mmCIF file of C-alpha atoms in Angstrom:
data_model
loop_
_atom_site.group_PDB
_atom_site.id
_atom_site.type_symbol
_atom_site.label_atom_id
_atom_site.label_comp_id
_atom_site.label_asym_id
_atom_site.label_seq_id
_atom_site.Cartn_x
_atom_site.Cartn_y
_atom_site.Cartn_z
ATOM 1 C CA UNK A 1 -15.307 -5.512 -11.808
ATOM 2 C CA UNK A 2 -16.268 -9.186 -12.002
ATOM 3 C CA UNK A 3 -15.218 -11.877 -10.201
ATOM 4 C CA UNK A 4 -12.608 -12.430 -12.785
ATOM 5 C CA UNK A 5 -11.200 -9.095 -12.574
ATOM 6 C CA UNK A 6 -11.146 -9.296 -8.358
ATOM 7 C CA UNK A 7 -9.198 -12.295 -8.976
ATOM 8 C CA UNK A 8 -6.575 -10.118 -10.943
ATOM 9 C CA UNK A 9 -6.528 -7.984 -8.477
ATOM 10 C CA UNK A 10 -5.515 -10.419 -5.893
ATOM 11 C CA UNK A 11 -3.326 -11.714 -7.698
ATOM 12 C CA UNK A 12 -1.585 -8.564 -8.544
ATOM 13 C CA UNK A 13 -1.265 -7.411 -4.771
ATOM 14 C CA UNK A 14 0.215 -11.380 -4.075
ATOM 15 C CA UNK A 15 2.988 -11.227 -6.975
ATOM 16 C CA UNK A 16 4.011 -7.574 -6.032
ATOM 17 C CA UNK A 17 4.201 -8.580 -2.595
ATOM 18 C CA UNK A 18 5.816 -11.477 -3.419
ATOM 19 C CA UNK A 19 8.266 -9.494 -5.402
ATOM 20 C CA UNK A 20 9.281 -6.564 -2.501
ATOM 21 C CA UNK A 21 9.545 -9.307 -0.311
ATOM 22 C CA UNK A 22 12.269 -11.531 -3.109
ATOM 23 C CA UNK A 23 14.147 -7.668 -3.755
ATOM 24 C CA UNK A 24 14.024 -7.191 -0.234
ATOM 25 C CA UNK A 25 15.093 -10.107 2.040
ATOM 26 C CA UNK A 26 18.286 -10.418 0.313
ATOM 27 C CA UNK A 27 19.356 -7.028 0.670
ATOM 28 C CA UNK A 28 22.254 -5.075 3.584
ATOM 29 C CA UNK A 29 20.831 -3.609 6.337
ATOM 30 C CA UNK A 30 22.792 -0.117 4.737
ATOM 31 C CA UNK A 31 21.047 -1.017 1.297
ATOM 32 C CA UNK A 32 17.498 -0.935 3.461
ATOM 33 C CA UNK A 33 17.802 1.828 5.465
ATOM 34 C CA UNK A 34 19.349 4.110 2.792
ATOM 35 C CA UNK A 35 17.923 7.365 1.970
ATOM 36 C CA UNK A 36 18.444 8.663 -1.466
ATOM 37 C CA UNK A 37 17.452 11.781 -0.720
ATOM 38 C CA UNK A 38 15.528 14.688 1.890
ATOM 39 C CA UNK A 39 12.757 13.911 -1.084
ATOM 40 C CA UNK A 40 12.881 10.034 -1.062
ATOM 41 C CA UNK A 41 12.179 7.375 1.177
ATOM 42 C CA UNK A 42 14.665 4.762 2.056
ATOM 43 C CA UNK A 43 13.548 0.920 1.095
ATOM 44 C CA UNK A 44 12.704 0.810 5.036
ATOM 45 C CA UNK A 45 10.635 3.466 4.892
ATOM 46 C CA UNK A 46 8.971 2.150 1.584
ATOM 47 C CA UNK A 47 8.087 -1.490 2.935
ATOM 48 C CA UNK A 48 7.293 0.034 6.487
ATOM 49 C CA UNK A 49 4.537 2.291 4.202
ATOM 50 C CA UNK A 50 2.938 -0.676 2.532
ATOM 51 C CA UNK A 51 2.319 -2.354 5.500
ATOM 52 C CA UNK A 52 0.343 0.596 6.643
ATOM 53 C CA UNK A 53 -1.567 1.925 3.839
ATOM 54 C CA UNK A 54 -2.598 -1.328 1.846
ATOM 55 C CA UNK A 55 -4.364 -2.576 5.365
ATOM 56 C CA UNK A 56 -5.715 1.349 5.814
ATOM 57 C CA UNK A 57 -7.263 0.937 2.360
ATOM 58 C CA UNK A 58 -8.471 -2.750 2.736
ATOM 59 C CA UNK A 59 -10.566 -0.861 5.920
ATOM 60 C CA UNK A 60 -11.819 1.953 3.966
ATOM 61 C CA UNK A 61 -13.276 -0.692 1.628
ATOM 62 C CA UNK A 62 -14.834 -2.887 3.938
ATOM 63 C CA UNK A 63 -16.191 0.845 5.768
ATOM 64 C CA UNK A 64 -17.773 1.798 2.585
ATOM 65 C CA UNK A 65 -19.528 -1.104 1.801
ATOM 66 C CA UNK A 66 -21.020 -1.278 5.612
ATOM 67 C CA UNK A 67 -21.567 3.090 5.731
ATOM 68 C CA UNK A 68 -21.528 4.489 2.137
ATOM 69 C CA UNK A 69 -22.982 7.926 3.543
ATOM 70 C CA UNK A 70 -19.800 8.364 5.648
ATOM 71 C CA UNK A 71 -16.504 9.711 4.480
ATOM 72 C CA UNK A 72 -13.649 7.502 3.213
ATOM 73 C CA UNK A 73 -9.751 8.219 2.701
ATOM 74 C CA UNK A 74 -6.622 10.508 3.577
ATOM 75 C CA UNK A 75 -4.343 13.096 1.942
ATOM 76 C CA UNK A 76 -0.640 13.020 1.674
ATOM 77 C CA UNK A 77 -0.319 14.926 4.711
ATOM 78 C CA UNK A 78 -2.072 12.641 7.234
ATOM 79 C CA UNK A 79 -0.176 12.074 10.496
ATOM 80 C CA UNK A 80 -0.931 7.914 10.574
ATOM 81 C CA UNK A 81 0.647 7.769 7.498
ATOM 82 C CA UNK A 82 3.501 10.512 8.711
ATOM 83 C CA UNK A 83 4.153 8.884 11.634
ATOM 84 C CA UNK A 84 4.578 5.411 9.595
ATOM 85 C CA UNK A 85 7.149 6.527 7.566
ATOM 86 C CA UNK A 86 8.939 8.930 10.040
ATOM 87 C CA UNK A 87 12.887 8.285 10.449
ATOM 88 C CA UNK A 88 12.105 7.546 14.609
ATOM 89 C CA UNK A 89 9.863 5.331 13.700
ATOM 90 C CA UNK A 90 11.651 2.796 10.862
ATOM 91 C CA UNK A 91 14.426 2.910 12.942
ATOM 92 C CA UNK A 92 12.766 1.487 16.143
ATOM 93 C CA UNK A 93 11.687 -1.766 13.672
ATOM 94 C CA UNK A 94 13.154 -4.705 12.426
ATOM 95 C CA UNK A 95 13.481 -5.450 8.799
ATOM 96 C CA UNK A 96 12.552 -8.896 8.839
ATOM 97 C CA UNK A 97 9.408 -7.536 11.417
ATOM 98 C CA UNK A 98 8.460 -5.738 8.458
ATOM 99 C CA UNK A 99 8.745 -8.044 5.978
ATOM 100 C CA UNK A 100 6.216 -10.095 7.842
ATOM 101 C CA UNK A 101 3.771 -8.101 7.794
ATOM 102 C CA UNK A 102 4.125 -7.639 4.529
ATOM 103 C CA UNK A 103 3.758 -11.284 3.769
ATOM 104 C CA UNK A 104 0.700 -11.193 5.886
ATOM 105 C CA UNK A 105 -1.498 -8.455 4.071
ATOM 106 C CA UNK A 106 -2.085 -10.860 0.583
ATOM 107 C CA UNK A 107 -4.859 -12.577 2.832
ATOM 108 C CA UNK A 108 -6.688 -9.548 4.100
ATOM 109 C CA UNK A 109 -6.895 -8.361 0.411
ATOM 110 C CA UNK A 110 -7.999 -11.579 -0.596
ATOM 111 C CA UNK A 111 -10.687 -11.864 1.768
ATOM 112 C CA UNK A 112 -12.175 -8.605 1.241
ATOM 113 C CA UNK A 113 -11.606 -8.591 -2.463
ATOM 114 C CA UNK A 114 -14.032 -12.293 -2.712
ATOM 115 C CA UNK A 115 -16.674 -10.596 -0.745
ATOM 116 C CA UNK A 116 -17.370 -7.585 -2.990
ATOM 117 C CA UNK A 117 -20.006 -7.908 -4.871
ATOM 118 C CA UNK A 118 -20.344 -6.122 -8.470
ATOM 119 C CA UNK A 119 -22.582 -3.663 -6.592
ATOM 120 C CA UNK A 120 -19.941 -3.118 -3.510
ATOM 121 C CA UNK A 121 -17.965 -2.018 -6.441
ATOM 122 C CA UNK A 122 -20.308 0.214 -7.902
ATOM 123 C CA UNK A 123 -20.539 2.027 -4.794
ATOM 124 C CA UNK A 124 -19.732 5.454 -4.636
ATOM 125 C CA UNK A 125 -18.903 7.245 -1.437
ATOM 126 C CA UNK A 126 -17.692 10.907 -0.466
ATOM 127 C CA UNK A 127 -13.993 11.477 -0.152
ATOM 128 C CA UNK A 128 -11.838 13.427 2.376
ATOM 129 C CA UNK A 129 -9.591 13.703 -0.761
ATOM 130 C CA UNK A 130 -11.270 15.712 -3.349
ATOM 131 C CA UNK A 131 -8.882 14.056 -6.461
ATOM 132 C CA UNK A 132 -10.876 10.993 -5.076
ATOM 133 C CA UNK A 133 -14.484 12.290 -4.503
ATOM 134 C CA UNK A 134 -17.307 10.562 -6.925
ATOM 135 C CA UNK A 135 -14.925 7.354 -7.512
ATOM 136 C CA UNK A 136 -16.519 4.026 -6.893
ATOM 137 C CA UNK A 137 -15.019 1.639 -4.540
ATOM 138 C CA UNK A 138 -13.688 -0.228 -7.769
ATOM 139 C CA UNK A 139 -11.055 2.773 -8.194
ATOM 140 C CA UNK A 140 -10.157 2.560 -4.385
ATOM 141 C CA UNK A 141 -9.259 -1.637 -5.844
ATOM 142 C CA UNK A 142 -7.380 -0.583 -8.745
ATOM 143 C CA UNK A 143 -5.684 2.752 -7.840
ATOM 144 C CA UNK A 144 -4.910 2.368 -3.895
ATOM 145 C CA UNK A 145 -4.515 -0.971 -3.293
ATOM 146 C CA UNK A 146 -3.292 -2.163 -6.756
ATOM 147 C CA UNK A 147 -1.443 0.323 -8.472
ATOM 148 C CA UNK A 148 -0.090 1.274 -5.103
ATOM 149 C CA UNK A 149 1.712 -2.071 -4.238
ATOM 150 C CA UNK A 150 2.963 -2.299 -7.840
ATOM 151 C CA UNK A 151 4.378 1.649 -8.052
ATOM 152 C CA UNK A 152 6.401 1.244 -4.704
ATOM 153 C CA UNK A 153 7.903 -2.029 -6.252
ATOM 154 C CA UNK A 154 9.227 0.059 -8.587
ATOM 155 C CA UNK A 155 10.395 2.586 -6.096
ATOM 156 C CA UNK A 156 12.168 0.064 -4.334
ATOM 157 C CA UNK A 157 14.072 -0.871 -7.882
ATOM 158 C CA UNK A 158 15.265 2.695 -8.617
ATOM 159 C CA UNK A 159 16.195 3.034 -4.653
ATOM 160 C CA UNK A 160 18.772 -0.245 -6.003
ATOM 161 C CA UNK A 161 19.447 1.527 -8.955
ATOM 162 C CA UNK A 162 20.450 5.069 -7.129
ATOM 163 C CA UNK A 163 22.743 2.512 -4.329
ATOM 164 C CA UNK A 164 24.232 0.938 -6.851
ATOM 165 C CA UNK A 165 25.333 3.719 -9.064
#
């Protein structure tokens, strides 16, 4: 990943950002908190996510390039990420809370995106998850952080789409 292509990257994570926070902010407090289903998290629980796991990933990055020995990343079932997106816990926050910290997490992805160098990239650490084991810290850029924002924008579109219908 060059320079150029950390640059995408930011920029990716600022328009997707940019974009929850335009779908969201506009949006009913019943259009937010709305679950579509036992299988689906509400827009709430979506945002309230993001502002978790994009910072959790920005860490592991910044972990790896200090300790590349040591053991980065999570599964599915990990009980941070649980306990984010649990019903007690989006309903003890406030939307526009939220939406804060969304707005907030563009700079920490920025600053640790500029100080990677091509070899940072190149890294290659062992992961709790084994999908995830033998990837360089370049996929941890592209797949978690990227693709990640980008995918639950879209989640937050069909959640719209499902209210709507």
């Amino acid at each position: 990943m060059t320079k150029t292509l950390q640059t995408s990257a930011i920029e990716s994570v600022q328009q997707s950002i940019q974009n929850i926070i335009s779908l969201v902010k506009d949006l009913s407090e019943n259009e937010i908190r709305w679950n579509p289903s036992t299988e689906e998290w509400s827009i709430m629980q979506i945002i309230t996510h993001v502002t978790e796991a994009i910072p959790y990933w920005v860490k592991e990055i910044q972990q790896i390039k200090k300790h590349p020995e040591q053991t980065w990343g999570r599964g599915l079932t990990d009980e941070t990420r649980l306990k984010t997106v649990s019903e007690e816990n989006v309903n003890s926050l406030q939307v526009s809370d939220v939406l804060d910290q969304l707005a907030s997490i563009p700079v920490d992805v920025e600053e640790t995106l500029q100080a990677l160098s091509s070899e940072d990239l190149a890294i290659i650490a062992p992961s709790r998850n084994p999908r995830f084991d033998g990837k360089p810290v370049e996929f941890i850029v592209n797949h978690l952080i990227v693709e990640h924002v980008e995918k639950h924008y879209h989640q937050i579109q069909r959640n719209l789409s499902k209210f709507n219908q």
